[in-house]
Coordinates of C-alpha atoms in Angstrom, one line a residue:
X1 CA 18.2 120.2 112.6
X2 CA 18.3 119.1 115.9
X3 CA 22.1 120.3 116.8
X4 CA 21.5 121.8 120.0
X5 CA 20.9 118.4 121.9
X6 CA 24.1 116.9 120.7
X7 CA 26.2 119.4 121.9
X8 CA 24.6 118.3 125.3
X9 CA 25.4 114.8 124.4
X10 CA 28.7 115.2 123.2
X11 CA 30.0 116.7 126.0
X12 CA 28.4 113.9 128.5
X13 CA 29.6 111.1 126.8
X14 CA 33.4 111.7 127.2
X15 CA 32.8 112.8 130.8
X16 CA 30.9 109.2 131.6
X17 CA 33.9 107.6 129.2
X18 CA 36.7 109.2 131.2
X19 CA 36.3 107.4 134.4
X20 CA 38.0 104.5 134.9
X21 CA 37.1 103.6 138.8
X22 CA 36.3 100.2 139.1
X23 CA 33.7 98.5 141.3
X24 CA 34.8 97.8 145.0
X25 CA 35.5 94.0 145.3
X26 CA 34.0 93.3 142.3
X27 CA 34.3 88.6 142.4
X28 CA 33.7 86.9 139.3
X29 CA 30.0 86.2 139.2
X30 CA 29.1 87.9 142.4
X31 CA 25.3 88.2 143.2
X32 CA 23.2 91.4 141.8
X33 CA 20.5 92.8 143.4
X34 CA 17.8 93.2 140.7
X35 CA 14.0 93.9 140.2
X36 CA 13.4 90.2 139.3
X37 CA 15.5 88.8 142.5
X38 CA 19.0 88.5 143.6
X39 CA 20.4 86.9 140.3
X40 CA 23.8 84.9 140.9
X41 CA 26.3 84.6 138.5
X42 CA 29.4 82.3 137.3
X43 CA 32.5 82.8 135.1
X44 CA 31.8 82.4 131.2
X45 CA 33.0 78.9 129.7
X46 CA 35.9 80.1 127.9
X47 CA 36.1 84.2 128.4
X48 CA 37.1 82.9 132.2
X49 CA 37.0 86.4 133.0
X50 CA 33.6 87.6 132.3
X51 CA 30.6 86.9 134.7
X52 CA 27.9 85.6 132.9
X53 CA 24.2 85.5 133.8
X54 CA 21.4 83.8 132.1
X55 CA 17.8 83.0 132.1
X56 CA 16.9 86.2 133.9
X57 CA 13.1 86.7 133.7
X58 CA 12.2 90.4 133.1
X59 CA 7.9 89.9 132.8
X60 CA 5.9 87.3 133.7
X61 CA 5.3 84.3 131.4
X62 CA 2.8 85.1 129.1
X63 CA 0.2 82.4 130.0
X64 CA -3.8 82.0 131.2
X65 CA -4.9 85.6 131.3
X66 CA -1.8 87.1 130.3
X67 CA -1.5 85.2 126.9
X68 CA -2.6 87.2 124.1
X69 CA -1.7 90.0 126.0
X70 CA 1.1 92.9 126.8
X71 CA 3.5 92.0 128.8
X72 CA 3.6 92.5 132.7
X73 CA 6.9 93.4 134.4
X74 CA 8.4 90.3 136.7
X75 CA 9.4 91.2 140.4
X76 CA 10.4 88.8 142.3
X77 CA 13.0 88.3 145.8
X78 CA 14.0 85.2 145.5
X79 CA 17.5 83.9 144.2
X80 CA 17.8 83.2 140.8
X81 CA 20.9 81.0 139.9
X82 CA 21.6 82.7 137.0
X83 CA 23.5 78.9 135.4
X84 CA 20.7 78.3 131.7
X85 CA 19.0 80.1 129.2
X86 CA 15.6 80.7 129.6
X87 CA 13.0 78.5 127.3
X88 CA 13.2 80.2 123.8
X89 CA 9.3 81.2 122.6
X90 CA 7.8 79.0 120.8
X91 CA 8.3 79.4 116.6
X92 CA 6.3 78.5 113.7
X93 CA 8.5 76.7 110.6
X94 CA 9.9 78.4 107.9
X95 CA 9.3 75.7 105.0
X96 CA 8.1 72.4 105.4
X97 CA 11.1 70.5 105.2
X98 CA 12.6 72.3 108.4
X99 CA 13.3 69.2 109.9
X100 CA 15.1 67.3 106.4
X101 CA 16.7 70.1 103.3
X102 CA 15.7 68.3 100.3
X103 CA 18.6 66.5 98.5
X104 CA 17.9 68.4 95.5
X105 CA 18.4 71.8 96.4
X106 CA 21.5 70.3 97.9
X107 CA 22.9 69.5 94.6
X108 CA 21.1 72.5 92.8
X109 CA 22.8 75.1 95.0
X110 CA 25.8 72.9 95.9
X111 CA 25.3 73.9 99.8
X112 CA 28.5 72.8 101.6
X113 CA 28.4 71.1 104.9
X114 CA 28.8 74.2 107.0
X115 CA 25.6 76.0 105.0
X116 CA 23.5 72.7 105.8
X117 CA 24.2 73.2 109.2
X118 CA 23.2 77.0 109.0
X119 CA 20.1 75.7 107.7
X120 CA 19.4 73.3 109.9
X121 CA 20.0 76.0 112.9
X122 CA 17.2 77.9 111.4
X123 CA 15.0 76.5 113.8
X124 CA 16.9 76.2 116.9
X125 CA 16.9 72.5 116.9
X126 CA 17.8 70.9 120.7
X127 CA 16.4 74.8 122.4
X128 CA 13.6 74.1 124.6
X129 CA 10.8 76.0 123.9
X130 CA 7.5 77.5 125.9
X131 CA 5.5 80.3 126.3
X132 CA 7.2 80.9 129.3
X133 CA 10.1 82.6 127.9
X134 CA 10.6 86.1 128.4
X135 CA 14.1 86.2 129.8
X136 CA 17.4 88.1 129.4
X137 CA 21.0 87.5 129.7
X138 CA 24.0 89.7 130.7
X139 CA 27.9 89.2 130.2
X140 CA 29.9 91.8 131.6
X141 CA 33.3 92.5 133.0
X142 CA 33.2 95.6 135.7
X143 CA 36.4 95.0 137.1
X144 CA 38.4 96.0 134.2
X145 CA 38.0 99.3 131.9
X146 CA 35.2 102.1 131.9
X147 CA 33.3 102.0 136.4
X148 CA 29.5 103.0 134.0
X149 CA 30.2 101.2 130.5
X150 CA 27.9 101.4 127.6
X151 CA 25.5 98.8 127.4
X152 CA 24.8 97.2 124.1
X153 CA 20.9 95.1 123.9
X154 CA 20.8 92.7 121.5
X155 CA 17.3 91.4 119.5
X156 CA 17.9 88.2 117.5
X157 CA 16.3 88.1 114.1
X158 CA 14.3 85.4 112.6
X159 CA 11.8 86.0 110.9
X160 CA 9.5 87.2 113.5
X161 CA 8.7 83.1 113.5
X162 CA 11.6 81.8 115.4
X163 CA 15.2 82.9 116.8
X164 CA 16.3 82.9 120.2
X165 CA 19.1 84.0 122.4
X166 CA 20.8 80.6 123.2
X167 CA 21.7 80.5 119.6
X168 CA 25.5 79.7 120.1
X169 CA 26.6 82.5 117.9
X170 CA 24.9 85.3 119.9
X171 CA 27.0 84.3 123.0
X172 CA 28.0 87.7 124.2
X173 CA 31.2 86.2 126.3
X174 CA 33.9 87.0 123.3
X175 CA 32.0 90.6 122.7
X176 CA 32.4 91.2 126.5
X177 CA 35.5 90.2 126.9
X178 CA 37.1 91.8 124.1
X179 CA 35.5 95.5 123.8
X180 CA 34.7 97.5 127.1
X181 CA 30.8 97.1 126.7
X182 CA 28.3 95.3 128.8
X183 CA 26.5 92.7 126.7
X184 CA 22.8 91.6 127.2
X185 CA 20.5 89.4 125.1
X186 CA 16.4 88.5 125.2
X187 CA 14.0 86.8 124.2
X188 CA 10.7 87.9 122.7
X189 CA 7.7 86.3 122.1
X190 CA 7.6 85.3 117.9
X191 CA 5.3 83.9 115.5
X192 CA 1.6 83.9 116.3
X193 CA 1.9 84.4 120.1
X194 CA 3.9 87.6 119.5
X195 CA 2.4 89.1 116.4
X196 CA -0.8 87.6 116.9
X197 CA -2.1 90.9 114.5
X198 CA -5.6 90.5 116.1
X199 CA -8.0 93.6 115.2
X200 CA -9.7 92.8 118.6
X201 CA -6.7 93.6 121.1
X202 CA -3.4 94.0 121.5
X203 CA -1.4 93.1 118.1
X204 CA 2.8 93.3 118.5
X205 CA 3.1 91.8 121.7
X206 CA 6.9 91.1 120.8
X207 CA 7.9 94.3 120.2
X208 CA 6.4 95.5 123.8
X209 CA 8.4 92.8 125.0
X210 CA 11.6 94.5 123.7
X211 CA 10.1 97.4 125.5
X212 CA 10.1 95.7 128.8
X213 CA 12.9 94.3 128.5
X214 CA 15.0 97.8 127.3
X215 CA 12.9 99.4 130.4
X216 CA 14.5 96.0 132.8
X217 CA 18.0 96.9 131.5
X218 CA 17.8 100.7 132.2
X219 CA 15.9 100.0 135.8
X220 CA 19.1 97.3 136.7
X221 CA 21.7 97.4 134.4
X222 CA 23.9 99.6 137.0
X223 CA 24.6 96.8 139.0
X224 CA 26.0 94.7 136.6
X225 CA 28.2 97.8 136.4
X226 CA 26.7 99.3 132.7
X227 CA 25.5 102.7 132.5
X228 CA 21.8 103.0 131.8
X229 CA 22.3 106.3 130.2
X230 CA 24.3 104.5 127.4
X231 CA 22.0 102.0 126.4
X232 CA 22.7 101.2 122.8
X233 CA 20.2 98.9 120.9
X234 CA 20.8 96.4 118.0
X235 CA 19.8 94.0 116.4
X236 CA 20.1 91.8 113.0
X237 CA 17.0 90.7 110.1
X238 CA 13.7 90.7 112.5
X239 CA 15.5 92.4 114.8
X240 CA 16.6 95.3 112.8
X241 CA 13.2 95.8 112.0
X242 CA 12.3 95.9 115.8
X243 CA 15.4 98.5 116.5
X244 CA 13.9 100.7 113.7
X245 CA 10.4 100.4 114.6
X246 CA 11.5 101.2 118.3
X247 CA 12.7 104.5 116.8
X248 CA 9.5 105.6 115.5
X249 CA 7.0 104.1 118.6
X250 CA 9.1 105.9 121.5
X251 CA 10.4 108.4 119.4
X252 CA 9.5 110.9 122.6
X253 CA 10.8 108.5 125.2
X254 CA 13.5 106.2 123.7
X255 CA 15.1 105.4 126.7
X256 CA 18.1 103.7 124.5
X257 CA 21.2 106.5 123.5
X258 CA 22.0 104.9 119.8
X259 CA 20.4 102.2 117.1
X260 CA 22.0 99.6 115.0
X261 CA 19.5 97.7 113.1
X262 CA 21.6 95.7 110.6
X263 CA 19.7 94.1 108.0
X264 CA 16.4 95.1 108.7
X265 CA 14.3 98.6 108.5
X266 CA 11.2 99.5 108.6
X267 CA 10.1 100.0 105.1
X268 CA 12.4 96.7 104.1
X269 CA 11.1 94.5 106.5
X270 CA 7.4 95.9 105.9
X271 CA 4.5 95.5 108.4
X272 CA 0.9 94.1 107.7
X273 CA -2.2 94.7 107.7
X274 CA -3.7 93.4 110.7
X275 CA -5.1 89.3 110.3
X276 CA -8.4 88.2 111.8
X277 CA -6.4 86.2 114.9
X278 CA -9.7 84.9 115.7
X279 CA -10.8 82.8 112.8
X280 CA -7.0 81.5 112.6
X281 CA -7.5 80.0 115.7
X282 CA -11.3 78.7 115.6
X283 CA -12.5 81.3 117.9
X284 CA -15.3 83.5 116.1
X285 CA -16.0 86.0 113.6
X286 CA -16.4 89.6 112.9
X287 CA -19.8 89.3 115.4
X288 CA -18.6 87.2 117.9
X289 CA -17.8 89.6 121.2
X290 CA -14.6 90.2 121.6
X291 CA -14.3 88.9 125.4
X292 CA -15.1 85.8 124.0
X293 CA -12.8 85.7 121.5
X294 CA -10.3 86.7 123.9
X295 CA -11.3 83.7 126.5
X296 CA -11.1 81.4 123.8
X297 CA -7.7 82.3 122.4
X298 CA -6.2 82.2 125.8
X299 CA -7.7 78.7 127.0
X300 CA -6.3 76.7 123.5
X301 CA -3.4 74.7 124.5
X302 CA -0.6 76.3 123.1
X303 CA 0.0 73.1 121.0
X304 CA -4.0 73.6 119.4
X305 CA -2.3 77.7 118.2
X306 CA 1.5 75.9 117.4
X307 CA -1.1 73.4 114.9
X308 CA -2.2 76.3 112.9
X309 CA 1.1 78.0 112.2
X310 CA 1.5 78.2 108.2
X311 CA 5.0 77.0 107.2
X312 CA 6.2 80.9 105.9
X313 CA 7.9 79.9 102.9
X314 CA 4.6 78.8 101.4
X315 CA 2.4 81.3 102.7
X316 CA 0.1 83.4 100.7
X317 CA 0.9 86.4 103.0
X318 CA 4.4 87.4 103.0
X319 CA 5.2 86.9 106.6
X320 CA 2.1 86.4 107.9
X321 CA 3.3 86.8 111.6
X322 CA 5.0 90.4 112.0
X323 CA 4.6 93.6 113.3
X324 CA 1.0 95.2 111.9
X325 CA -0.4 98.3 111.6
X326 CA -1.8 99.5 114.4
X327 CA -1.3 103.2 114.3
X328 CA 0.2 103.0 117.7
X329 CA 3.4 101.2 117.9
X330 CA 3.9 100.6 114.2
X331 CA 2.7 102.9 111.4
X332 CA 1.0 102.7 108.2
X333 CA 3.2 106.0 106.8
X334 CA 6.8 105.8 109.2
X335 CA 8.2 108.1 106.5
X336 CA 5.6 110.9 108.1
X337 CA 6.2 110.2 111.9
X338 CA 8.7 111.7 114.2
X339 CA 11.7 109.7 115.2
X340 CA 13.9 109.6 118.1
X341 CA 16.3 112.4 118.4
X342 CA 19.9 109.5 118.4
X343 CA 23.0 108.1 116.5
X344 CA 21.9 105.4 114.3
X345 CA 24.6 103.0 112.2
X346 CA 22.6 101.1 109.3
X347 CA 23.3 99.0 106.9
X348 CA 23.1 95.8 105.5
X349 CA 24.6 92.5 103.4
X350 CA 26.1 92.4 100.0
X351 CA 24.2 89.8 98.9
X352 CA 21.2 89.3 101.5
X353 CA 19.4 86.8 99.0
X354 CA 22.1 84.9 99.3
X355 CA 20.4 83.2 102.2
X356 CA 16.7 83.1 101.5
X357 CA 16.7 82.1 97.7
X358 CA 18.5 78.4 98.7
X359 CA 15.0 78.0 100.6
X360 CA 13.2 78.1 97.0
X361 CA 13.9 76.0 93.6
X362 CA 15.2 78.4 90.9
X363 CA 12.4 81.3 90.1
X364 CA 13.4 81.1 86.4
X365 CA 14.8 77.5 85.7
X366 CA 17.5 77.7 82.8
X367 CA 17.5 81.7 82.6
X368 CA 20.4 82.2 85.0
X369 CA 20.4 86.1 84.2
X370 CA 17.0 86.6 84.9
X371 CA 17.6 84.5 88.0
X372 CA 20.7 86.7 89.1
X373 CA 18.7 89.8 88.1
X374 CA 15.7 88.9 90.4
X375 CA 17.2 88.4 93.6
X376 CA 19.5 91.5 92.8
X377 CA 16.2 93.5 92.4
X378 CA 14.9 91.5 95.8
X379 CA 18.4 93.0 97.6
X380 CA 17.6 96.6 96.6
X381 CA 13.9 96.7 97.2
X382 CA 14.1 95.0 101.2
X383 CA 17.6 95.8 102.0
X384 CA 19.7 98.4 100.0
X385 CA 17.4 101.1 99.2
X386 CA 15.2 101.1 102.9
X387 CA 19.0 101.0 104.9
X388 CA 19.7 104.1 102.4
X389 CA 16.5 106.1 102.7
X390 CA 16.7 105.5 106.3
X391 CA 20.3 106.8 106.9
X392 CA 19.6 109.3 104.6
X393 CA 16.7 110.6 106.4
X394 CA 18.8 110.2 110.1
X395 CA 21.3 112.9 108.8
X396 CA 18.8 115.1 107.0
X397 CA 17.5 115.8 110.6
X398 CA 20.5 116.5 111.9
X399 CA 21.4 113.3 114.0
X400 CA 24.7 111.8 113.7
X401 CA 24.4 108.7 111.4
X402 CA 26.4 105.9 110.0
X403 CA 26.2 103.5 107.0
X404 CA 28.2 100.1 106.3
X405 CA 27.2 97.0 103.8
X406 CA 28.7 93.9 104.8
X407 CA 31.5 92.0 102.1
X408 CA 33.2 89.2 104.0
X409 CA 33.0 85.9 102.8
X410 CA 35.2 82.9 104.2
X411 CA 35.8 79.5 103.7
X412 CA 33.4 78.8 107.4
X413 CA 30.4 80.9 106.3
X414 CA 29.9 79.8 102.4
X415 CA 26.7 78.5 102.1
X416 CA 27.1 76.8 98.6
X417 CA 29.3 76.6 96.0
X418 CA 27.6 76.0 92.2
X419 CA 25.7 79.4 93.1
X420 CA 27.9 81.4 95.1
X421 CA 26.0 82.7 98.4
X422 CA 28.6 85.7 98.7
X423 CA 28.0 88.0 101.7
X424 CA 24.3 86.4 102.4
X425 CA 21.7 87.3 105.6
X426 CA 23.0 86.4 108.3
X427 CA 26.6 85.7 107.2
X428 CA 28.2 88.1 109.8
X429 CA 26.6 87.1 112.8
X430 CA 29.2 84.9 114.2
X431 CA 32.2 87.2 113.2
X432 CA 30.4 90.1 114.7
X433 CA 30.0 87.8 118.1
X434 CA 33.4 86.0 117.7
X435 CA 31.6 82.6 117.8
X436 CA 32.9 81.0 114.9
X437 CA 34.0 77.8 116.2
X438 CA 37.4 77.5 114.6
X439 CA 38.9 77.5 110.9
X440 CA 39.6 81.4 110.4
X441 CA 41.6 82.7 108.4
X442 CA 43.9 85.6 109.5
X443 CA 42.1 88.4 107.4
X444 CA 38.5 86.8 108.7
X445 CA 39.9 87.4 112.5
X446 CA 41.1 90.5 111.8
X447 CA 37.6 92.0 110.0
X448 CA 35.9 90.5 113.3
X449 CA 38.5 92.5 115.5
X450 CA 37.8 95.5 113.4
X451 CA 33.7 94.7 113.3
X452 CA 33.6 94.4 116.9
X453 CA 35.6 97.2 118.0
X454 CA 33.5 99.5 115.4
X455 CA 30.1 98.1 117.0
X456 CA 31.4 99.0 120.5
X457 CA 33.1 102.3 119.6
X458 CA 29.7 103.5 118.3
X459 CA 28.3 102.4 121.2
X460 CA 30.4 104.0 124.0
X461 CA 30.3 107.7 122.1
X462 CA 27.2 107.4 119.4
X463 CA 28.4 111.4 118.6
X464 CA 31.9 110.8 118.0
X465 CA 33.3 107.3 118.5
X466 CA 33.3 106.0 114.9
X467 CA 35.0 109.4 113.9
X468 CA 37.6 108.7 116.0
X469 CA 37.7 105.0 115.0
X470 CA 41.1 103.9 113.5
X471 CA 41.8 100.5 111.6
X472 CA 42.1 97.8 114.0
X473 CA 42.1 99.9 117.3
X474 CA 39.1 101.0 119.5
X475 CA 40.6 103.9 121.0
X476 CA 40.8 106.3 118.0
X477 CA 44.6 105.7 118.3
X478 CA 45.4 104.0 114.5
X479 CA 46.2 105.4 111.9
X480 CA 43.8 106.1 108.5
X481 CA 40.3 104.6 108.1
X482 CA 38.5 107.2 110.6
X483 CA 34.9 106.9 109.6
X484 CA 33.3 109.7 108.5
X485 CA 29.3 110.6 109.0
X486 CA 26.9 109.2 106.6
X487 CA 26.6 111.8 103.3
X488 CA 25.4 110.4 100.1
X489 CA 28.0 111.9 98.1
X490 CA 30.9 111.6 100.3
X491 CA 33.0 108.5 100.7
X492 CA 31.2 107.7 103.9
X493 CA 29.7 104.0 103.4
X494 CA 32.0 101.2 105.0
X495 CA 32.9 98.5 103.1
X496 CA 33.3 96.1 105.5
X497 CA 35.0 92.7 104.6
X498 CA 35.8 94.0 101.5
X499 CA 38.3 91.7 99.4
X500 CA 39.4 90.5 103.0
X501 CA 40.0 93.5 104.4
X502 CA 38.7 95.6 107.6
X503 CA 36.9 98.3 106.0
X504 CA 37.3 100.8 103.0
X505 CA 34.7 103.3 102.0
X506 CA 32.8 104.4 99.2
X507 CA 30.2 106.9 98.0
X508 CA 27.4 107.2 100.7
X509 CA 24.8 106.3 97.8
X510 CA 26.8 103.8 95.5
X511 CA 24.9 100.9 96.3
X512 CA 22.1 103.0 95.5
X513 CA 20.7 102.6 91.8
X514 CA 17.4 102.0 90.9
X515 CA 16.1 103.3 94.5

C-alpha cells in the first residue's frame, strides 16, 4: 500500500485548486518567455478566447548525427511566431491501398461516407511531413478560472507508424475553452525513425521524445499559466501504450501527477523483440562495426529509410515498428517492475475491432459467428483484459484508480452499416476533443460535455476529483453518478455512452470473461 503519499497529495491538490488569482494583464496571445525562445501567440479560430500556440519546437530535429539517435533538448532566443503546426514525422502506410479503399470492402462492410473519410485520415493526407518534427502545441486560457491549472499532455495514437498533432480532431481549443485545464499536444518521431528497434543503439527514440517533451512542459508550462506540479498525461491506441510504458520507465521520477492511457496498455499493445535495423536498411550485418552501421543509417536520405517501410497490414511481424525490449525503457516482464506511485483512469472501446477488421476481407468468409467470435476474442486479448489487469493491479498497490469502456455510437462516427462498427478504436476521439464538425445529436453533445468534464476533473484532483464528479457538472456539484474507485466487484466501471447516455456503471470486472 502506498497510502501515506496520497495523504500528502490529497491535501495539496485542493490547496493549488483553491486559488483563483488570475495572471496580471494577461492579452489574448501575449508572448511567453520559454526555453525554446519567446513564443508568440494568437486567439484560437473559433474558441476566440483561448490563446493558442503551435509549432513549438522542444529538441532539435532529429537529422545528420542526431538521426538514429535520442533526442537533444532545443534552446533557442529567438521569436517564434507561434501561427502552424510543426511538420508531422514522417509515417510508414498501414495497407497498401492507403491512398484508394478498395470498392469491395466498401460494399462488404457497407462503410458510410463519414467512415471512408476516417479511413482516408489514417494517414494524415495534406500534413506536411519531415524528420524535422519534434514540436508541441499549447491552448490555454489564464485569464479565467484556476492562477496554476492542471495541465493535460496529449500523445496521438497511430500505430506507432503515423499520427500527428494537426489532426483536426485533436485541436485542444474546445477542451480549453470549456474545462479549466491547460491543453498541450506533440509530436513524436514514429515508424522506423522512432522505433528503429536497432540491437546496435538506441531503440524507442519516440518514447524519449515524449520524455522531452513532458520534461519541456514541466520546465515552461508556468508561463502559459499551468501548474507543472499537475501534469496529467494521456493519450489514445499508440499512445496509451506510451502513457503506460511511461509508468513503468520513470516509475522513480515520473514527473507527470496522473495517467490516462485509453485504448492502449502495455501488455495489449505488446512490445517486440528488437529487429536487425541494419540489414532493413542495407547497412551491414551481425559483423559489421557498429560505428559504421550507425554512419550509414544516418547519411540514407530519409526517402532511401521511407522506401523500405513494410505496409503494416501485411506484415509478417505484428507491428513491426514499436516500442522493443530493451530492458531499459520498456520491459520484457512489466508485470514484475515497479510503477509510478499516481492516479491512473483506464479503459477502453466497446468494440475496438470495430476499426481494424474493415482493413482486412472477412477472416472466415460465410461463417459470420466465427467471424463475430474472432474479433470478440481479438477485443479481450489487446484491449479488455490488459485495461483490467492493469487497473486491477493500480488499486492493488494502493494508488487511486479509475476504469471506463467507451459505448457511444452516433449517426457522425458509424463507420459502416451491413457490419455494424459499434463503439470502434478511435470512435471517441473527436467527442472527447469536441471536434466533430457538426450533425450531433443532443444525447451525443451531452456524453461529450460529461466526457470532457470527467477527463479534466481527474485531472485537476487525480485523488478525488472523479469522486466528487456529478452528471454533467465539473464541480462535484450534480446530483448522482459520483464515480467510485476502481474494485472489481463493485459497480465502479463507467459505462460511458451507454444507450446515449453520460455514464452508468457496472461491476469493475463485467467485461471481464475469459481473461
Amino acid at each position: 500500500m502506498r497510502s501515506v503519499s496520497f495523504v500528502t497529495a490529497a491535501l495539496a491538490i485542493p490547496l493549488a485548486a483553491a486559488s483563483y488569482c488570475h495572471p496580471p494583464k494577461w492579452t489574448l496571445g501575449q508572448t511567453v518567455k520559454t526555453t525554446s525562445g519567446p513564443v508568440d501567440g494568437h486567439a484560437a479560430s473559433v474558441a476566440s478566447k483561448v490563446s493558442e500556440y503551435l509549432g513549438i519546437p522542444y529538441a532539435q530535429p532529429p537529422v545528420g548525427s542526431l538521426r538514429f539517435q535520442p533526442p537533444v533538448r532545443y534552446n533557442g532566443s529567438k521569436h517564434l511566431d507561434g501561427k502552424n503546426f510543426g511538420f508531422s514525422c514522417i509515417p510508414s502506410n498501414l495497407t497498401a491501398f492507403d491512398a484508394e479503399y478498395p470498392q469491395e470492402l466498401i460494399e462488404e462492410y457497407g462503410i458510410t461516407d463519414v467512415g471512408l473519410e476516417l479511413i482516408r485520415s489514417i494517414n494524415n493526407p495534406g500534413i506536411p511531413v519531415s524528420e524535422d518534427c519534434l514540436t508541441l502545441n499549447i491552448w490555454t486560457k489564464p485569464q479565467m478560472g484556476e492562477k496554476r491549472k492542471a495541465v493535460m499532455v496529449w500523445l496521438h495514437g497511430g500505430t506507432f507508424i503515423s499520427g500527428s498533432s494537426a489532426v483536426p480532431d485533436y485541436n485542444g481549443q474546445f477542451f480549453a475553452d470549456q474545462e479549466d485545464i491547460v491543453l498541450v499536444t506533440i509530436d513524436y518521431r514514429v515508424s522506423f525513425f522512432g522505433f528503429p528497434g536497432n540491437p546496435h543503439g538506441p531503440r524507442n527514440l519516440g518514447l524519449l521524445d515524449q520524455r522531452l517533451a513532458v520534461e519541456w512542459v514541466r520546465d515552461n508550462i508556468a508561463g502559459f499559466g499551468g501548474n507543472p506540479s499537475r501534469i496529467t498525461l494521456f493519450g489514445e491506441s499508440a499512445g496509451g501504450a506510451s502513457v503506460d510504458h511511461h509508468t513503468h520507465a520513470f516509475a522513480f521520477d515520473p514527473i507527470i501527477a496522473a495517467a490516462i492511457p485509453m485504448s492502449g496498455t502495455v501488455k495489449g499493445i505488446a512490445p517486440r523483440p528488437a529487429a536487425d535495423a541494419a540489414t532493413a536498411l542495407g547497412c551491414g550485418d551481425a559483423l559489421t562495426p557498429h560505428t559504421e552501421i550507425l554512419t550509414c543509417m544516418q547519411s540514407l536520405p530519409s526517402q532511401q529509410i521511407h522506401a523500405t517501410l513494410r505496409n503494416v497490414v501485411d506484415s509478417p511481424i505484428l507491428m513491426p515498428y514499436s516500442p522493443s525490449i530493451d530492458e531499459a525503457l520498456v520491459f520484457s516482464s512489466p508485470e514484475t517492475r515497479p510503477i509510478a506511485n499516481i492516479p491512473m483512469l483506464v479503459g477502453n472501446t466497446d468494440n475496438e475491432s470495430g476499426l481494424f477488421r474493415i482493413f482486412v476481407p472477412p477472416i472466415f468468409p460465410g461463417n459470420a459467428s466465427r467471424e463475430v467470435a474472432f474479433w470478440r476474442g481479438y477485443n479481450q486479448a489487446k484491449f479488455s483484459c490488459p485495461a483490467g489487469a492493469r487497473a486491477a493491479r493500480n488499486a492493488r498497490e494502493g494508488l487511486p484508480t479509475w476504469r471506463y469502456r467507451w459505448h457511444g455510437v452516433f449517426p457522425n462516427t458509424q463507420l459502416g452499416t451491413r457490419q455494424p462498427s459499434g463503439a470502434y478504436h478511435y470512435s471517441e476521439m473527436a467527442t472527447l476533443f469536441g471536434t466533430l464538425d457538426g450533425g450531433n445529436t443532443k444525447e451525443q453533445e451531452k456524453v461529450g460535455r460529461w466526457l470532457r468534464g470527467a477527463w479534466a476533473a481527474f485531472a485537476r484532483d487525480p485523488v478525488r476529483g472523479l469522486e466528487k464528479y456529478g452528471k454533467g457538472n465539473g464541480k462535484g456539484k450534480g446530483k448522482g453518478n459520483r464515480w467510485p474507485g476502481f474494485e472489481e466487484e463493485g459497480e465502479t466501471l463507467a459505462r460511458i455512452g451507454f444507450e446515449g447516455r453520460e455514464v452508468s456503471f457496472v461491476r469493475g470486472d463485467f467485461y471481464d470473461a475469459g481473461c
